[in-house]
Amino acid sequence: MSVMSTLIRGGTVVTAEGEFRADVLCVGESITAVGPDLQAPTGARTIDAGGAYVMPGGIDPHTHMELPFMGTVASEDFFTGTSAAAAGGTTMIIDFAIPDPGESLLGAYRKWRGWAEKAACDYSLHVAVTWWADSVREEMRTLCRDHGVNSFKHFMAYKGAIMCDDETLVNSFTTARELGALCTLHAENGELVYVLQKAIFDKGLTGPEGHPLSRPPEVEGEAANRAIRIAEVLGVPVYLVHTSCIDALEAVSRARLEGQRVFAEVLAQHLVIDDSVYRNPDWDAAAAYVMSPPFRPKEHQAALWKGLQAGMLQTTATDHCCFCAPQKRMGLGDFRKIPNGTGGVEDRLSVLWHHGVRTGRLTPAEFVAVTSTNTAKIFNVFPRKGAIMPGADADLVVWDPNKTRTISAKTHHQNIDFNIYEGMEVTGNAAVTLSRGMVVWDGDQLSTERGRGKYVDRPCWAPYWDSQKTRNRLAEPTPVERVLPKG
Ligand code: URQ
Ligand code: ZN
Ligand code: ZN
């Protein structure tokens, strides 16, 4: 079968390092040349990128396709979700295999791999540590050694479900350090949430407006700081997902300014939506925004933008976890039972371009860094992903900075009956998206193929099983190294 070639000509290439006029030649699934005035091989498809940018496809490090959660299953599956992502210029997701407490991590990983087979674009899986036993340590090692997993998620919230306590954090962090894997965290103090939820409900406040009251910024700030300090003592890098408020951002910034290896992610929606959404008298409309951490008062959005601009927040994501109105109504009369999650995988890049680049907050190069390249580097898939250079996967988006659309559930490709950005006009949209060299979006139509997406292995940073290779050492010994016996 002949190998498909595509020449993207006349565009301005934007990488995390900068922008320059160049053509991009893709042969098969890879980029083979980047430079001015490239010649198209015979039979190549030519895409005119005149007046547009050519960027690495977006990478979303935080999604939950078809997640079983809170008594239901997220309505977006791996095929529809990665197709919607492609329509918005995102060509890779990192989703989560989340074992129930007591369930084998490997078993959960294999289950999610099965579900993800239908993906249209490439994907990888963080694995959650939701309980602890010697078998969990062994499975973490196996997942790193044999399955290309280099990140383990820890939910400090969701008491009685997937929440892990400090003992589990310490055990898992210690194991991750030995493996050279990255620990990621949902940082909210689940004990405090539980107590506040009960107090609010017992006071008779049962609607969605009770949700943010039960998870104030202090609850996130405490957990963020605790996780960061535990990591500091044990000498492991950490990655905070969905950093939503000043309290957590301050914990991250303090640690980073001390030279600690702490990474942090912000969701596109937490940058542009505030907590007024919970005061909508329409129950469904307010419940649609129930996610954790919740949307915050306006001052937090301003601080998060500054954190992104200052480099204290390195990545953007969506936490795409869709529940339609009938599912959200499982919490009618008790906000604690409203399935937590919102969509957004299709709109992340346009929202960040419109509110980030067009306002001058971000340069196009910084936009590429926070939507693609930084994630590729942190999760160790760069330059295969998140790069425009020969040998990289041909995951690309031809970005039209002048194309305007109005975001709506009536027109989006996401499998959910609500869009958190409903009615938002955004300028800056994907004109063409290529997934490993195949055009999957042409600005108007999706042409994704069920199952064409591939699982992306993510090697660890310090192979444990290759005896004494150099490890990820901090400059000076950590507190735990100061007390451990030498050698
Ligand atoms: O907490 C998460 O990240 C998952 C369960 C999605 N739901 C949410 O509210 N963020
Ligand atoms: Zn979370
Ligand atoms: Zn999540």
XYZ file of C-alpha atoms and ligand atoms in Angstrom:
499
model
C 0.000 0.000 0.000
C 1.509 3.406 -0.924
C 2.515 5.629 1.969
C 0.503 8.844 2.211
C 2.512 12.078 2.072
C 1.296 15.510 3.008
C 2.996 18.830 2.423
C 1.746 21.687 4.609
C 2.991 24.771 2.813
C 3.040 28.507 3.304
C 2.381 28.500 7.034
C 4.164 29.887 10.057
C 5.447 27.064 12.224
C 5.043 27.686 15.953
C 6.911 25.599 18.488
C 7.464 26.183 22.217
C 10.751 27.838 21.189
C 9.321 30.360 18.728
C 7.766 30.923 15.326
C 9.238 30.852 11.837
C 8.042 30.589 8.269
C 8.419 27.001 7.047
C 6.757 24.195 5.183
C 6.237 20.845 6.904
C 6.503 17.550 5.022
C 4.908 14.429 6.470
C 5.556 11.000 4.976
C 3.404 8.232 6.439
C 2.916 8.845 10.166
C 6.000 11.024 10.735
C 7.280 14.486 10.044
C 10.218 14.144 7.654
C 11.216 17.733 6.820
C 10.653 21.255 8.110
C 11.956 24.180 6.080
C 11.265 26.819 3.421
C 10.009 25.942 -0.083
C 9.869 22.172 0.311
C 8.961 20.116 -2.756
C 5.918 17.848 -2.587
C 6.656 14.217 -3.485
C 4.572 12.829 -6.357
C 1.030 12.131 -5.254
C 1.387 14.062 -2.004
C -1.606 15.897 -0.589
C -0.870 19.613 -0.270
C -2.429 21.736 2.458
C -2.279 25.490 2.017
C -1.430 26.985 5.403
C -1.006 30.526 4.100
C -1.958 33.021 6.818
C -2.196 30.239 9.376
C 0.023 28.728 12.047
C 1.285 25.154 12.017
C 1.563 23.853 15.582
C 2.093 20.542 17.386
C -1.269 18.913 18.034
C -2.611 19.658 21.494
C -1.958 17.134 24.247
C -4.565 16.977 27.013
C -2.961 15.379 30.099
C -6.219 14.976 31.979
C -9.362 13.284 30.619
C -11.809 10.650 31.837
C -13.484 8.999 28.878
C -16.279 6.536 29.843
C -15.275 6.756 33.507
C -17.422 4.684 35.895
C -17.951 7.191 38.742
C -20.480 8.009 41.469
C -22.903 5.310 40.332
C -22.889 6.074 36.620
C -20.538 6.131 33.602
C -19.266 9.273 31.843
C -21.203 9.759 28.600
C -18.137 10.431 26.405
C -16.276 7.370 25.218
C -12.745 7.055 23.869
C -13.850 7.252 20.214
C -16.254 10.183 20.478
C -13.960 11.959 22.944
C -10.793 11.719 20.857
C -12.815 12.716 17.775
C -14.132 15.818 19.527
C -10.588 16.519 20.684
C -9.361 16.396 17.078
C -12.025 18.886 16.003
C -10.464 21.288 18.484
C -6.834 20.614 17.515
C -5.951 18.130 20.276
C -4.288 14.938 18.988
C -3.385 13.097 22.181
C -4.989 12.554 25.571
C -3.653 11.072 28.772
C -6.535 9.377 30.557
C -6.647 7.511 33.887
C -6.974 3.852 34.862
C -8.574 4.058 38.304
C -8.817 0.808 40.298
C -11.388 0.542 43.051
C -9.741 0.165 46.468
C -8.586 -3.446 46.634
C -8.660 -3.888 42.856
C -5.490 -4.843 41.032
C -3.809 -1.860 39.365
C -2.800 -4.098 36.470
C -6.374 -5.329 36.178
C -7.686 -1.761 36.014
C -4.977 -0.823 33.502
C -5.958 -3.736 31.241
C -9.654 -2.818 31.551
C -8.995 0.758 30.480
C -6.719 -0.398 27.666
C -9.693 -2.411 26.415
C -12.002 0.576 26.495
C -9.412 2.791 24.835
C -8.982 0.447 21.847
C -11.742 2.454 20.098
C -9.816 5.754 20.343
C -9.463 7.772 17.135
C -6.274 9.561 18.211
C -3.305 8.565 20.355
C -3.658 8.144 24.102
C -1.838 7.089 27.229
C -2.910 6.199 30.770
C -1.950 7.457 34.208
C -2.665 4.738 36.785
C -4.262 5.689 40.085
C -3.050 4.353 43.426
C -6.257 4.136 45.452
C -5.119 1.708 48.179
C -1.921 0.117 49.467
C -0.420 -3.348 49.899
C 2.867 -4.955 48.902
C 1.088 -6.140 45.766
C 0.439 -2.500 44.794
C 4.172 -1.780 44.966
C 4.877 -4.809 42.774
C 2.246 -3.767 40.247
C 3.631 -0.230 40.074
C 6.987 -1.755 39.180
C 5.421 -3.985 36.525
C 3.433 -1.119 35.025
C 6.603 0.962 34.714
C 8.802 -1.852 33.447
C 6.411 -3.530 31.018
C 3.565 -1.141 30.159
C 5.016 2.307 29.559
C 3.453 3.887 32.625
C 5.516 6.690 34.223
C 2.851 8.470 36.285
C 0.676 7.462 39.211
C -2.388 9.453 40.313
C -3.481 9.992 43.899
C -6.921 11.307 44.841
C -6.729 13.081 48.202
C -10.509 13.657 47.970
C -13.526 11.349 47.475
C -13.594 9.843 50.976
C -15.202 6.416 51.069
C -14.428 5.882 47.379
C -10.998 6.393 45.781
C -9.402 8.707 48.344
C -5.958 7.709 49.594
C -4.570 8.659 53.011
C -1.109 9.906 53.929
C 0.186 6.387 54.537
C -0.697 5.473 50.964
C 0.838 8.714 49.686
C 4.111 7.988 51.527
C 4.277 4.386 50.335
C 3.406 5.251 46.765
C 5.737 8.263 46.587
C 8.606 6.161 47.945
C 7.986 3.514 45.300
C 7.667 6.093 42.534
C 10.994 7.589 43.584
C 12.663 4.214 43.196
C 11.046 3.810 39.773
C 11.677 7.315 38.481
C 7.937 7.765 38.002
C 5.932 10.962 38.544
C 3.287 11.234 41.255
C 0.229 13.265 40.305
C -2.370 14.531 42.728
C -5.960 15.587 43.002
C -5.298 17.865 45.983
C -8.376 18.446 48.120
C -8.624 17.396 51.762
C -11.296 14.708 51.504
C -11.943 14.602 55.259
C -12.741 18.324 55.336
C -14.929 18.016 52.239
C -16.874 15.218 53.901
C -17.484 17.208 57.094
C -18.414 20.397 55.229
C -20.736 18.549 52.851
C -22.627 17.049 55.795
C -22.854 20.346 57.665
C -24.174 22.158 54.575
C -26.654 19.411 53.719
C -27.896 19.165 57.317
C -28.522 22.914 57.215
C -30.980 22.203 54.400
C -28.797 23.462 51.524
C -29.221 20.550 49.129
C -28.835 22.157 45.689
C -25.711 22.580 43.466
C -24.888 25.838 45.257
C -23.807 23.669 48.198
C -21.029 22.069 46.149
C -18.520 24.971 46.123
C -19.307 25.800 49.753
C -18.145 22.305 50.740
C -14.821 22.652 48.873
C -13.460 26.143 49.621
C -9.949 27.122 48.408
C -8.508 26.397 51.851
C -9.412 22.726 51.403
C -7.408 22.587 48.175
C -4.573 24.701 49.541
C -4.081 22.412 52.547
C -3.908 19.262 50.443
C -1.658 20.847 47.832
C 0.768 21.966 50.501
C 0.666 18.621 52.317
C 1.373 16.649 49.153
C 4.198 19.010 48.197
C 5.826 18.793 51.644
C 5.583 15.013 51.737
C 7.210 14.935 48.307
C 9.912 17.334 49.504
C 10.833 15.115 52.442
C 10.844 11.963 50.306
C 12.652 13.562 47.377
C 10.130 12.885 44.620
C 8.808 15.178 41.905
C 5.050 15.804 41.976
C 2.452 17.112 39.531
C -0.707 18.777 40.804
C -3.683 18.346 38.497
C -6.442 20.971 38.122
C -4.866 23.682 40.271
C -7.919 25.920 40.660
C -7.220 28.566 43.300
C -4.782 31.026 44.843
C -4.225 28.819 47.895
C -2.923 25.899 45.820
C -1.017 28.154 43.428
C 0.813 29.717 46.383
C 1.865 26.281 47.628
C 3.177 25.403 44.163
C 4.955 28.735 43.736
C 6.647 28.586 47.132
C 7.989 25.094 46.397
C 9.172 25.958 42.903
C 10.934 29.072 44.154
C 12.735 26.765 46.627
C 13.911 24.645 43.696
C 11.614 21.727 44.427
C 10.529 19.762 41.386
C 6.800 20.514 41.443
C 4.704 20.709 38.303
C 1.157 22.034 38.136
C -1.700 21.938 35.669
C -4.592 24.328 35.185
C -7.863 23.535 33.435
C -8.979 25.848 30.624
C -12.359 26.210 32.292
C -10.874 27.284 35.632
C -9.191 30.184 33.809
C -12.379 31.688 32.352
C -15.419 30.560 34.392
C -16.215 31.751 37.937
C -18.454 30.455 40.732
C -21.463 32.530 39.696
C -22.506 29.519 37.609
C -23.636 27.787 40.831
C -26.078 30.612 41.595
C -28.126 29.912 38.450
C -31.711 29.296 39.607
C -32.020 26.595 36.929
C -31.027 23.424 38.796
C -29.756 21.613 35.679
C -27.692 24.586 34.543
C -26.018 24.891 37.945
C -25.525 21.135 38.353
C -23.826 20.988 34.935
C -20.897 22.906 36.477
C -20.491 20.578 39.464
C -16.916 19.389 39.236
C -14.040 19.228 41.711
C -12.289 21.434 42.487
C -15.245 23.752 41.882
C -15.278 26.986 39.891
C -13.939 29.804 42.038
C -14.618 33.530 42.611
C -13.157 35.849 39.953
C -9.923 36.731 41.764
C -8.754 33.157 41.409
C -8.998 33.231 37.612
C -6.827 36.352 37.485
C -4.233 34.667 39.735
C -4.240 31.469 37.649
C -3.543 33.468 34.467
C -0.598 35.097 36.201
C 0.585 31.677 37.383
C 0.435 30.412 33.798
C 2.255 33.465 32.470
C 4.904 33.220 35.199
C 5.590 29.558 34.486
C 4.329 28.400 37.893
C 1.642 26.455 36.015
C 3.165 24.486 33.141
C 0.302 22.657 31.481
C -3.358 23.109 30.594
C -5.955 20.340 30.519
C -9.709 19.818 30.596
C -10.497 16.998 33.033
C -13.049 16.039 30.379
C -15.511 13.913 32.361
C -19.007 14.175 30.890
C -22.346 13.588 32.607
C -25.609 14.511 30.873
C -28.546 16.152 32.653
C -30.320 12.875 33.576
C -27.077 11.698 35.177
C -26.529 14.974 37.037
C -30.124 14.663 38.321
C -28.993 11.673 40.383
C -28.122 14.447 42.837
C -31.571 16.043 42.897
C -32.191 16.789 46.568
C -28.610 16.034 47.573
C -25.755 17.880 45.855
C -23.293 15.294 47.234
C -24.737 12.806 44.745
C -24.348 14.960 41.627
C -21.710 13.158 39.488
C -18.655 15.418 39.480
C -17.334 16.375 36.069
C -17.568 18.714 33.093
C -16.637 18.471 29.416
C -14.334 20.677 27.314
C -11.830 18.531 25.403
C -12.951 20.114 22.100
C -12.678 23.726 23.195
C -9.467 23.969 25.258
C -7.224 25.348 22.488
C -9.746 27.901 21.177
C -10.562 29.138 24.676
C -6.869 29.511 25.522
C -6.062 31.201 22.187
C -8.980 33.627 22.456
C -8.469 34.501 26.148
C -4.738 33.912 26.224
C -3.034 34.857 22.958
C -5.523 37.442 21.658
C -5.373 39.273 24.969
C -1.575 39.310 24.980
C -1.280 37.092 28.059
C 0.485 34.368 26.051
C 2.632 34.435 22.928
C 1.889 31.790 20.303
C 5.039 29.950 21.418
C 3.886 29.999 25.051
C 0.493 28.751 23.872
C 2.184 25.757 22.233
C 4.206 25.149 25.390
C 1.190 25.042 27.689
C -1.139 23.153 25.347
C 1.299 20.536 24.080
C 5.072 20.649 24.521
C 5.336 21.002 28.303
C 3.029 18.023 28.786
C 5.092 15.999 26.311
C 8.258 16.834 28.250
C 6.867 16.288 31.740
C 5.409 12.912 30.797
C 8.455 11.946 28.745
C 7.056 11.594 25.228
C 8.970 14.555 23.744
C 10.008 14.903 20.910
C 7.869 12.063 19.566
C 4.933 14.217 20.652
C 4.681 17.965 21.212
C 7.337 18.786 18.616
C 7.639 19.808 14.961
C 10.877 18.211 13.811
C 11.920 15.333 11.555
C 11.142 12.022 13.245
C 8.305 13.338 15.372
C 4.822 11.891 14.942
C 2.852 13.924 12.423
C 0.386 15.164 15.037
C -0.232 18.685 13.767
C -2.821 21.400 13.737
C -3.120 24.104 11.083
C -4.387 26.905 13.252
C -6.439 29.749 11.769
C -6.011 32.685 14.151
C -8.811 34.605 12.453
C -11.462 31.901 12.287
C -14.333 32.660 14.675
C -17.003 30.341 16.019
C -19.585 30.417 18.791
C -19.234 27.469 21.142
C -22.481 25.547 21.666
C -23.781 22.106 22.614
C -25.878 22.417 19.462
C -22.772 22.230 17.277
C -20.028 20.632 19.342
C -18.824 17.077 18.705
C -18.704 16.110 22.385
C -21.126 13.469 23.578
C -22.778 15.582 26.270
C -25.971 17.648 26.257
C -24.314 20.741 27.738
C -21.330 22.938 26.952
C -19.734 24.815 29.839
C -18.683 27.561 27.370
C -22.181 27.825 25.802
C -22.466 30.982 23.707
C -18.789 31.948 24.046
C -17.442 33.403 20.792
C -13.859 32.353 20.221
C -11.459 33.561 17.536
C -8.694 31.097 16.784
C -9.710 27.616 15.641
C -8.354 24.448 14.100
C -8.520 24.604 10.301
C -6.937 21.169 9.798
C -5.886 18.518 12.317
C -3.599 15.609 11.458
C -3.187 12.563 13.667
C -0.014 10.651 12.777
C -0.143 12.030 9.247
C -3.852 11.465 8.576
C -6.227 14.405 8.240
C -8.877 13.820 10.923
C -10.456 17.286 10.847
C -10.692 19.675 7.892
C -12.289 22.638 9.615
C -15.770 21.447 8.867
C -15.905 17.651 8.914
C -14.396 14.974 11.139
C -12.825 12.014 9.369
C -11.603 10.072 12.364
C -11.357 6.293 12.285
C -12.519 4.236 15.254
C -9.519 2.404 16.698
C -6.798 4.209 14.725
C -5.477 5.786 17.914
C -2.448 4.103 19.468
C -1.372 3.686 23.078
C 1.721 5.798 23.762
C 4.365 4.292 26.031
C 5.869 6.750 28.499
C 9.269 5.601 29.794
C 10.226 6.312 33.395
C 12.938 8.840 34.189
C 15.235 6.645 36.210
C 14.927 2.993 35.250
C 14.790 1.123 38.546
C 15.318 -2.295 37.114
C 18.541 -1.362 35.278
C 20.510 -1.629 38.518
C 22.217 1.508 39.703
C 21.665 3.951 36.815
C 21.904 7.593 37.794
C 18.719 8.592 39.507
C 16.698 11.740 39.581
C 18.660 13.340 42.394
C 17.844 16.711 43.871
C 20.896 18.973 44.240
C 21.289 18.253 47.969
C 20.147 15.229 49.981
C 16.516 15.319 51.006
C 15.510 14.976 54.697
C 14.872 11.249 54.197
C 18.319 10.801 52.591
C 19.946 12.636 55.453
C 18.614 10.055 57.899
C 18.933 6.940 55.715
C 22.099 4.866 56.098
C 24.655 5.664 53.360
C 24.911 3.416 50.279
O -11.715 14.405 40.156
C -11.554 14.136 38.962
O -10.618 14.611 38.349
C -12.489 13.238 38.214
C -13.223 12.283 39.117
C -13.431 14.079 37.348
N -14.386 14.860 38.087
C -14.158 16.104 38.551
O -15.041 16.704 39.161
N -12.994 16.690 38.376
Zn -9.580 15.365 40.076
Zn -9.822 14.223 36.707
